[in-house]
mmCIF file of C-alpha atoms in Angstrom:
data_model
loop_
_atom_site.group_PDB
_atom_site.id
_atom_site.type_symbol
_atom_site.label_atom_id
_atom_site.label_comp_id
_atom_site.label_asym_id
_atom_site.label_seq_id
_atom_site.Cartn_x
_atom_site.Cartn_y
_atom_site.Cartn_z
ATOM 1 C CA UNK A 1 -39.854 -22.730 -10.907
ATOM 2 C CA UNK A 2 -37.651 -20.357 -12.466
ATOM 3 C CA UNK A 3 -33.719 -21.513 -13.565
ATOM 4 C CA UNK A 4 -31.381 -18.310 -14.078
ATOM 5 C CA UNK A 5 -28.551 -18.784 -15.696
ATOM 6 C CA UNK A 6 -24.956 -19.999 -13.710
ATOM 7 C CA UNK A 7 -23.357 -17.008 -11.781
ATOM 8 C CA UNK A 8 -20.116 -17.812 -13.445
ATOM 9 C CA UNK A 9 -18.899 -19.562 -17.049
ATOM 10 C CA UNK A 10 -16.390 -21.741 -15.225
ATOM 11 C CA UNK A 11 -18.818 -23.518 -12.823
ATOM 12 C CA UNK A 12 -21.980 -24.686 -14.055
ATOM 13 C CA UNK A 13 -23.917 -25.400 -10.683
ATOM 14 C CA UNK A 14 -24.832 -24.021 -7.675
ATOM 15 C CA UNK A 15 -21.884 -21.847 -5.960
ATOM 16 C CA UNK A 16 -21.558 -24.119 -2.958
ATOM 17 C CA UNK A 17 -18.331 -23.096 -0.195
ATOM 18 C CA UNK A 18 -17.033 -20.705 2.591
ATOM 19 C CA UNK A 19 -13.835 -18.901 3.541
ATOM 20 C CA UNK A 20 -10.822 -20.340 4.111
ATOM 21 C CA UNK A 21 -7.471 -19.050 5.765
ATOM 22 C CA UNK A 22 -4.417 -21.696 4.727
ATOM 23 C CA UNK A 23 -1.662 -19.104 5.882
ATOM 24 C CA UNK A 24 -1.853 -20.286 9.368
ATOM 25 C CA UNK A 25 -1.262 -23.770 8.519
ATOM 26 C CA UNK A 26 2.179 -23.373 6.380
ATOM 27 C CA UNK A 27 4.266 -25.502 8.976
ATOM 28 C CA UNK A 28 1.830 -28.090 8.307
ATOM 29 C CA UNK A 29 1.246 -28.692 4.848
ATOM 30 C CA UNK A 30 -0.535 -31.748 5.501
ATOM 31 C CA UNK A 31 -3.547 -30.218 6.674
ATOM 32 C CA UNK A 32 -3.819 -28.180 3.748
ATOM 33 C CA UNK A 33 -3.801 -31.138 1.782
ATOM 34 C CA UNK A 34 -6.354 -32.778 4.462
ATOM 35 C CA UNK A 35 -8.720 -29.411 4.132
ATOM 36 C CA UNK A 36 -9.089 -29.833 0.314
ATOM 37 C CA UNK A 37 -9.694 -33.209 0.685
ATOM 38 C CA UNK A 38 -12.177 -32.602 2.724
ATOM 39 C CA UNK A 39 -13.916 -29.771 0.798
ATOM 40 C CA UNK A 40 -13.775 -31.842 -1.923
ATOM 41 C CA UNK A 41 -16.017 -34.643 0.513
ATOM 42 C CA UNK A 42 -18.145 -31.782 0.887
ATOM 43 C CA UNK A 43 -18.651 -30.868 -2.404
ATOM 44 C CA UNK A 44 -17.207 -27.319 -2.401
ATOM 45 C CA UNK A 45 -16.299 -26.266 -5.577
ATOM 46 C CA UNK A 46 -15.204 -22.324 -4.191
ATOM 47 C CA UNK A 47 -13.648 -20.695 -1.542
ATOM 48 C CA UNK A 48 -12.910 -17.266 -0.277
ATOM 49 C CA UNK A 49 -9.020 -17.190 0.026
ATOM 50 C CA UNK A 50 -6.700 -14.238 1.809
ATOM 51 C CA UNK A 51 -9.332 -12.431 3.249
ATOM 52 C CA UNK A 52 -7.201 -11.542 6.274
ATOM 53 C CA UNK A 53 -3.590 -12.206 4.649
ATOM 54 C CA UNK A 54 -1.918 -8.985 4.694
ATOM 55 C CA UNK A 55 0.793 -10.036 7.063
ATOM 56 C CA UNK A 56 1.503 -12.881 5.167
ATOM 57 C CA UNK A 57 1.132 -11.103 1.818
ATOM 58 C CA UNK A 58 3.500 -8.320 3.011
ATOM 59 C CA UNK A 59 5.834 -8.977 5.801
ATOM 60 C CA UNK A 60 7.724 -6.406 6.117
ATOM 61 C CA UNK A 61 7.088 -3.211 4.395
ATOM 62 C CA UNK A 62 7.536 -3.133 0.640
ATOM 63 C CA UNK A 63 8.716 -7.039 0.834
ATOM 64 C CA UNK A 64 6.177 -9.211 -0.846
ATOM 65 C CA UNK A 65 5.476 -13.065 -0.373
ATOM 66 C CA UNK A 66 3.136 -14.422 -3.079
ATOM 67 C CA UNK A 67 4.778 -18.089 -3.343
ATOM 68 C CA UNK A 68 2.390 -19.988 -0.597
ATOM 69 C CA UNK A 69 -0.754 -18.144 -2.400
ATOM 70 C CA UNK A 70 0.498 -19.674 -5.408
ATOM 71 C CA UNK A 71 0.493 -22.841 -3.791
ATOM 72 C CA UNK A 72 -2.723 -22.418 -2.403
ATOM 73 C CA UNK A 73 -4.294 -21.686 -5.511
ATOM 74 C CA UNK A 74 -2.857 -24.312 -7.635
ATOM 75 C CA UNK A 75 -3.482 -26.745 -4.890
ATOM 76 C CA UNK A 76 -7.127 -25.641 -5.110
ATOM 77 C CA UNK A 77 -7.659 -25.478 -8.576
ATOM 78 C CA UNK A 78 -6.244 -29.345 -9.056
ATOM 79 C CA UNK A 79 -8.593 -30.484 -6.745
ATOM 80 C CA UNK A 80 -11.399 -28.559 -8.909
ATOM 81 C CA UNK A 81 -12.233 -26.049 -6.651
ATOM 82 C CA UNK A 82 -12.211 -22.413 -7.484
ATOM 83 C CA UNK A 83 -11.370 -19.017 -5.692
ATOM 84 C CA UNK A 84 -13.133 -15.839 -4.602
ATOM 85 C CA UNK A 85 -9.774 -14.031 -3.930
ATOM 86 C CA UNK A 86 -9.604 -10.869 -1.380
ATOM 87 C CA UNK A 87 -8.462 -7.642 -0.641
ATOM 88 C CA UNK A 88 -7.218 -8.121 2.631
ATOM 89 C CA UNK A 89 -7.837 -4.607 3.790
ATOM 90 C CA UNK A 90 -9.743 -5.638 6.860
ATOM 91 C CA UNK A 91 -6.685 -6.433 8.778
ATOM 92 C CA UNK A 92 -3.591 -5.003 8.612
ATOM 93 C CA UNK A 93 0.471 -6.046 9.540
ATOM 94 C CA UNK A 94 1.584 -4.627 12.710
ATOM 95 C CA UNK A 95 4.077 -2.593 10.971
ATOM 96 C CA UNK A 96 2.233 -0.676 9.476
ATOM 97 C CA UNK A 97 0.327 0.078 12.693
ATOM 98 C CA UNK A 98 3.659 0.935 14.615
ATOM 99 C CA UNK A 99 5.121 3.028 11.644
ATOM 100 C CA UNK A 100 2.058 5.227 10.703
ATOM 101 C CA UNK A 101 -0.023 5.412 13.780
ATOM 102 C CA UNK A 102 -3.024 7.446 11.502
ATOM 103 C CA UNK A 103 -4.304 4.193 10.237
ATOM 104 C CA UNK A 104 -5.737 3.345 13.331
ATOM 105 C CA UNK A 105 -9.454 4.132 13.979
ATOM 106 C CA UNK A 106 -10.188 6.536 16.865
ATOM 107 C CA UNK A 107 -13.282 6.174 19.011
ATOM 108 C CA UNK A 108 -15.756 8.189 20.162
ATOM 109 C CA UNK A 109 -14.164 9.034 22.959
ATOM 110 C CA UNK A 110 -11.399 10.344 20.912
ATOM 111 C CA UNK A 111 -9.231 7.525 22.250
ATOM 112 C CA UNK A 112 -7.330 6.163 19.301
ATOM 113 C CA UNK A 113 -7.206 2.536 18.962
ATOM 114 C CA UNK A 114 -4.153 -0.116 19.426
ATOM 115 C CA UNK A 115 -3.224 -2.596 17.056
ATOM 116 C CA UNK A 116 -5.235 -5.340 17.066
ATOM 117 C CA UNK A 117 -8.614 -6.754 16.286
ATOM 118 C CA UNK A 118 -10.127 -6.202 12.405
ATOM 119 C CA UNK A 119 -12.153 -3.917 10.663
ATOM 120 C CA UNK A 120 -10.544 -1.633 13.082
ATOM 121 C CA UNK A 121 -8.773 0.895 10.071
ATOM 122 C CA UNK A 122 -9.056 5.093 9.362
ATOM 123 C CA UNK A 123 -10.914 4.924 6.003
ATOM 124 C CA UNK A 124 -9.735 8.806 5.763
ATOM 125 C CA UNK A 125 -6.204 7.832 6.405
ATOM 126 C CA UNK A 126 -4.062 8.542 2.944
ATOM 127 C CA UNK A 127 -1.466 5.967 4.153
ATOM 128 C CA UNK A 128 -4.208 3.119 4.462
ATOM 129 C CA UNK A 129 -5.600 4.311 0.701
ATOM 130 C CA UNK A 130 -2.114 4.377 -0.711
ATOM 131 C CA UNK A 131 -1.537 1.144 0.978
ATOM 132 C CA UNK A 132 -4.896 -1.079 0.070
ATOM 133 C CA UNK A 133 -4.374 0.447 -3.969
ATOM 134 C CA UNK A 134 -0.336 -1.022 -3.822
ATOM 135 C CA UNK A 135 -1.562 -4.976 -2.492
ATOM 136 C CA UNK A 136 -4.363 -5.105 -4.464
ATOM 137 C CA UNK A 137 -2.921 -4.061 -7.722
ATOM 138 C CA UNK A 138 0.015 -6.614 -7.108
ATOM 139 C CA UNK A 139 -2.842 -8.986 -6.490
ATOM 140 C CA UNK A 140 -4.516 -8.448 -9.419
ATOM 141 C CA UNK A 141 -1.260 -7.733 -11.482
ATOM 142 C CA UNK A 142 -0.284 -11.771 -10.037
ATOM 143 C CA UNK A 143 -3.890 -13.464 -10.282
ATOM 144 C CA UNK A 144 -6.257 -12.031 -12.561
ATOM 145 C CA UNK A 145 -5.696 -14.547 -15.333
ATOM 146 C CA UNK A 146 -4.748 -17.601 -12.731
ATOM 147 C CA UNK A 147 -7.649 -20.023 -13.703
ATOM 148 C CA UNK A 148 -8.815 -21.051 -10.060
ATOM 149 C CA UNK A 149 -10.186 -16.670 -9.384
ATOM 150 C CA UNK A 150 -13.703 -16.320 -10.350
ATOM 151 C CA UNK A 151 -13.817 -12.709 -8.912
ATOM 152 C CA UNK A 152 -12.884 -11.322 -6.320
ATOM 153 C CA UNK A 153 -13.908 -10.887 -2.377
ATOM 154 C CA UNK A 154 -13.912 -7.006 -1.450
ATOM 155 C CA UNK A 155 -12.567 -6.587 2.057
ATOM 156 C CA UNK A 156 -14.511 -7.936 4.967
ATOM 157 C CA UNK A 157 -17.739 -6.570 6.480
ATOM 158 C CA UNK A 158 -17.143 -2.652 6.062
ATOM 159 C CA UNK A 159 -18.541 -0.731 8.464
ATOM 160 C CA UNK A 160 -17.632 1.076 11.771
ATOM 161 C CA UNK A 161 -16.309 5.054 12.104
ATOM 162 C CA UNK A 162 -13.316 6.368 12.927
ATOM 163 C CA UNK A 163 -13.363 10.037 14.905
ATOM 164 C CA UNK A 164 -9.479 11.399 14.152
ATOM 165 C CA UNK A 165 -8.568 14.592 12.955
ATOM 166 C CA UNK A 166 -8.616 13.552 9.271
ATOM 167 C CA UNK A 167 -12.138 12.213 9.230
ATOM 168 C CA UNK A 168 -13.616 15.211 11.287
ATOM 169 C CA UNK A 169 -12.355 17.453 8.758
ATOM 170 C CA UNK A 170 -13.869 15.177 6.043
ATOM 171 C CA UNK A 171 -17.325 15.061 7.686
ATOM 172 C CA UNK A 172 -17.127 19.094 7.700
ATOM 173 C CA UNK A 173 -16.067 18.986 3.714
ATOM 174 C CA UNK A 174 -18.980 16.314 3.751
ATOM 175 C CA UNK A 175 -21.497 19.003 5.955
ATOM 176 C CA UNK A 176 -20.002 21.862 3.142
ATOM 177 C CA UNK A 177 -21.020 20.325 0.633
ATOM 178 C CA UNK A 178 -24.998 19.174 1.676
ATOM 179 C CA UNK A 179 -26.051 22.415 3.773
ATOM 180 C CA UNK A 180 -23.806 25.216 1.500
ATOM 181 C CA UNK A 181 -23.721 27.467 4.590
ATOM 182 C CA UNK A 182 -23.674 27.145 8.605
ATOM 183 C CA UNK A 183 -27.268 29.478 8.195
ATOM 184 C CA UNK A 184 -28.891 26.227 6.632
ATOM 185 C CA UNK A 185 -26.807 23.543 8.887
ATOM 186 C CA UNK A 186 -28.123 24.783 11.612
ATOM 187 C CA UNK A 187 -32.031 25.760 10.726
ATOM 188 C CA UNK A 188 -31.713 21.793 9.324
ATOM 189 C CA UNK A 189 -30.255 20.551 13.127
ATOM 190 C CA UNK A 190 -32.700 22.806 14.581
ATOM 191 C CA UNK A 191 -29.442 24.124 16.834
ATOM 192 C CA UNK A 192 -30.784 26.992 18.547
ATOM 193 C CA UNK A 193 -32.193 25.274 20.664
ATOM 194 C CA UNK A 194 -30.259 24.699 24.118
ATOM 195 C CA UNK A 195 -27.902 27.376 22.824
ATOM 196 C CA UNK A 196 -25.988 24.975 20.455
ATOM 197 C CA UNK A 197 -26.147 27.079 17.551
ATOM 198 C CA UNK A 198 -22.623 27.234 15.327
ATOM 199 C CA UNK A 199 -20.638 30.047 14.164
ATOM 200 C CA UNK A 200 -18.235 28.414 12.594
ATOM 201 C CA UNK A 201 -17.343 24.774 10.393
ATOM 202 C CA UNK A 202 -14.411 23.875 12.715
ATOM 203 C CA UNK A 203 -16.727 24.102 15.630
ATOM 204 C CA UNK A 204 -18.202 21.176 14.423
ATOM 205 C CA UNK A 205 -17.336 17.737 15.799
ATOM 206 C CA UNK A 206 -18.629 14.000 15.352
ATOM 207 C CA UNK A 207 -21.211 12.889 18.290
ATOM 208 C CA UNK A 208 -18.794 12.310 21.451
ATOM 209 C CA UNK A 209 -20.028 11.184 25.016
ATOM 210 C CA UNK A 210 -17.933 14.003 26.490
ATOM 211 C CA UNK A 211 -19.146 16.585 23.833
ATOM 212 C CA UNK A 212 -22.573 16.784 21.961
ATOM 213 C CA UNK A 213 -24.515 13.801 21.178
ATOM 214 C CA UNK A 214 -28.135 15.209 21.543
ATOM 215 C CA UNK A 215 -28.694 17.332 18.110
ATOM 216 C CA UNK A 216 -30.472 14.494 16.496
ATOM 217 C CA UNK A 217 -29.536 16.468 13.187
ATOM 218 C CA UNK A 218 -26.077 15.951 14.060
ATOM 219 C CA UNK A 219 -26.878 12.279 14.696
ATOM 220 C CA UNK A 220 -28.372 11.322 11.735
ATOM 221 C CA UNK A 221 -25.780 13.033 9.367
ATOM 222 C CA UNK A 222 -22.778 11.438 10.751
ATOM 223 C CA UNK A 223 -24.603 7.720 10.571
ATOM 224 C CA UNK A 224 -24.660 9.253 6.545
ATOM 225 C CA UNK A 225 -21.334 10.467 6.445
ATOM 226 C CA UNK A 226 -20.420 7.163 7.515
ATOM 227 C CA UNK A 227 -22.113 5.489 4.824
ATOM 228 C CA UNK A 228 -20.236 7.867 2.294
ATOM 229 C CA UNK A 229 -17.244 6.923 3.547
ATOM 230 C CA UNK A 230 -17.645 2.837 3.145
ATOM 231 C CA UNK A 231 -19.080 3.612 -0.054
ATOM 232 C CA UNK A 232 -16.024 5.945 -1.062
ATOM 233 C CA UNK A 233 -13.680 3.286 0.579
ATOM 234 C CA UNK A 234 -15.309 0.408 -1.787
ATOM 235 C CA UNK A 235 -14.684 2.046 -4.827
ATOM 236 C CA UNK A 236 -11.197 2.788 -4.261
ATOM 237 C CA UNK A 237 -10.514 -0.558 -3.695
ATOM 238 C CA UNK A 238 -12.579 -1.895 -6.846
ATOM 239 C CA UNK A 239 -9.598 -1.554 -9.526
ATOM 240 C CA UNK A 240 -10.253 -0.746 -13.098
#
């Protein structure tokens, strides 16, 4: 059998734990304490903390709370676990819903969406960018050198699309870019057939049940798009 070599200096065996969400217990410290008892009973020496801690993190806008993740963390750590500690991009605080409406994701039927739910954000939105880049560098400003964080957990399951203005003019820019000129988009998406052939970029428009969904072409490119954009959203949350 082949041995490779421990994913990580500070722990020396097999990575062995799952996520954890403490903030909801606060007015019941005891079953914190109970939890790490148990994980220790269980053998976990990691755990996936703030994954979906934004409105604890940042209450109101601009107005930080780090003192129960210090807590947390300590707690951990003294009990000899360690920490895979998130981004929490995947949910966000109401108020930020309520005060700049373009972070939420609009559907295909061009309906946007109310807060609520996760994994539910505008990837294209600047506000959501600016943001995700202010909590995580105050994260990793607080924690990088805190001995419980191994590394840390990137969001929560990317994926999904968003159809609002800003991300139909970035799948154009994205279109731009691949076919050069409308000629080429539309010999690639075969368009003249059924008459659908385009004169112009800002005729274009994601798939939409009450608009075009049958130019496979079309199809296939904004499933690719997509992937750009989770790609492009990773690696502006991965800080240097």
């Amino acid at each position: 059998m082949n041995k490779f070599a421990p994913l990580h200096p500070k722990v020396s065996t097999l990575l062995h734990g799952a996520d954890y969400n403490p903030e909801q217990w606060e007015n019941d410290p005891d079953i914190i304490d109970k939890d790490i008892a148990m994980m220790q009973q269980a053998k976990c020496n990691v755990m996936s903390v703030g994954i979906f801690s934004w409105a604890k993190l940042e209450p109101r806008e601009g107005v930080f709370n780090f003192a129960w993740l210090d807590i947390i963390l300590d707690k951990l750590y003294a009990a000899g676990i360690h920490v895979f500690l998130a981004t929490p991009s995947g949910a966000r605080p109401a108020w930020m819903s309520q005060r700049y409406p373009q972070v939420l994701r609009v559907g295909r039927d061009r309906v946007p969406a109310l807060h609520g739910g996760r994994h539910n954000h505008c990837m294209s939105s600047p506000v959501y960018r600016e943001k995700t880049l202010q909590i995580n560098t105050l994260l990793a400003e607080r924690y990088s050198s805190h001995p419980a964080v191994l590394g840390w957990h990137i969001s929560n399951e990317y994926g999904g699309e968003c159809h609002c203005d800003l991300c139909q003019n970035r799948f154009r820019d994205w279109l731009k870019a691949r076919y050069q000129t409308l000629e080429n988009l539309n010999q690639a998406w075969w368009s003249t057939f059924w008459s659908h052939t385009y004169t112009d970029w800002s005729q274009i428009e994601s798939p939409a049940p009450q608009g075009e969904m049958s130019i496979h072409g079309l199809n296939l490119d904004w499933h690719r798009f997509n992937t750009a954009q989770v790609t492009d959203f990773c690696r502006h949350e991965l800080l240097r």
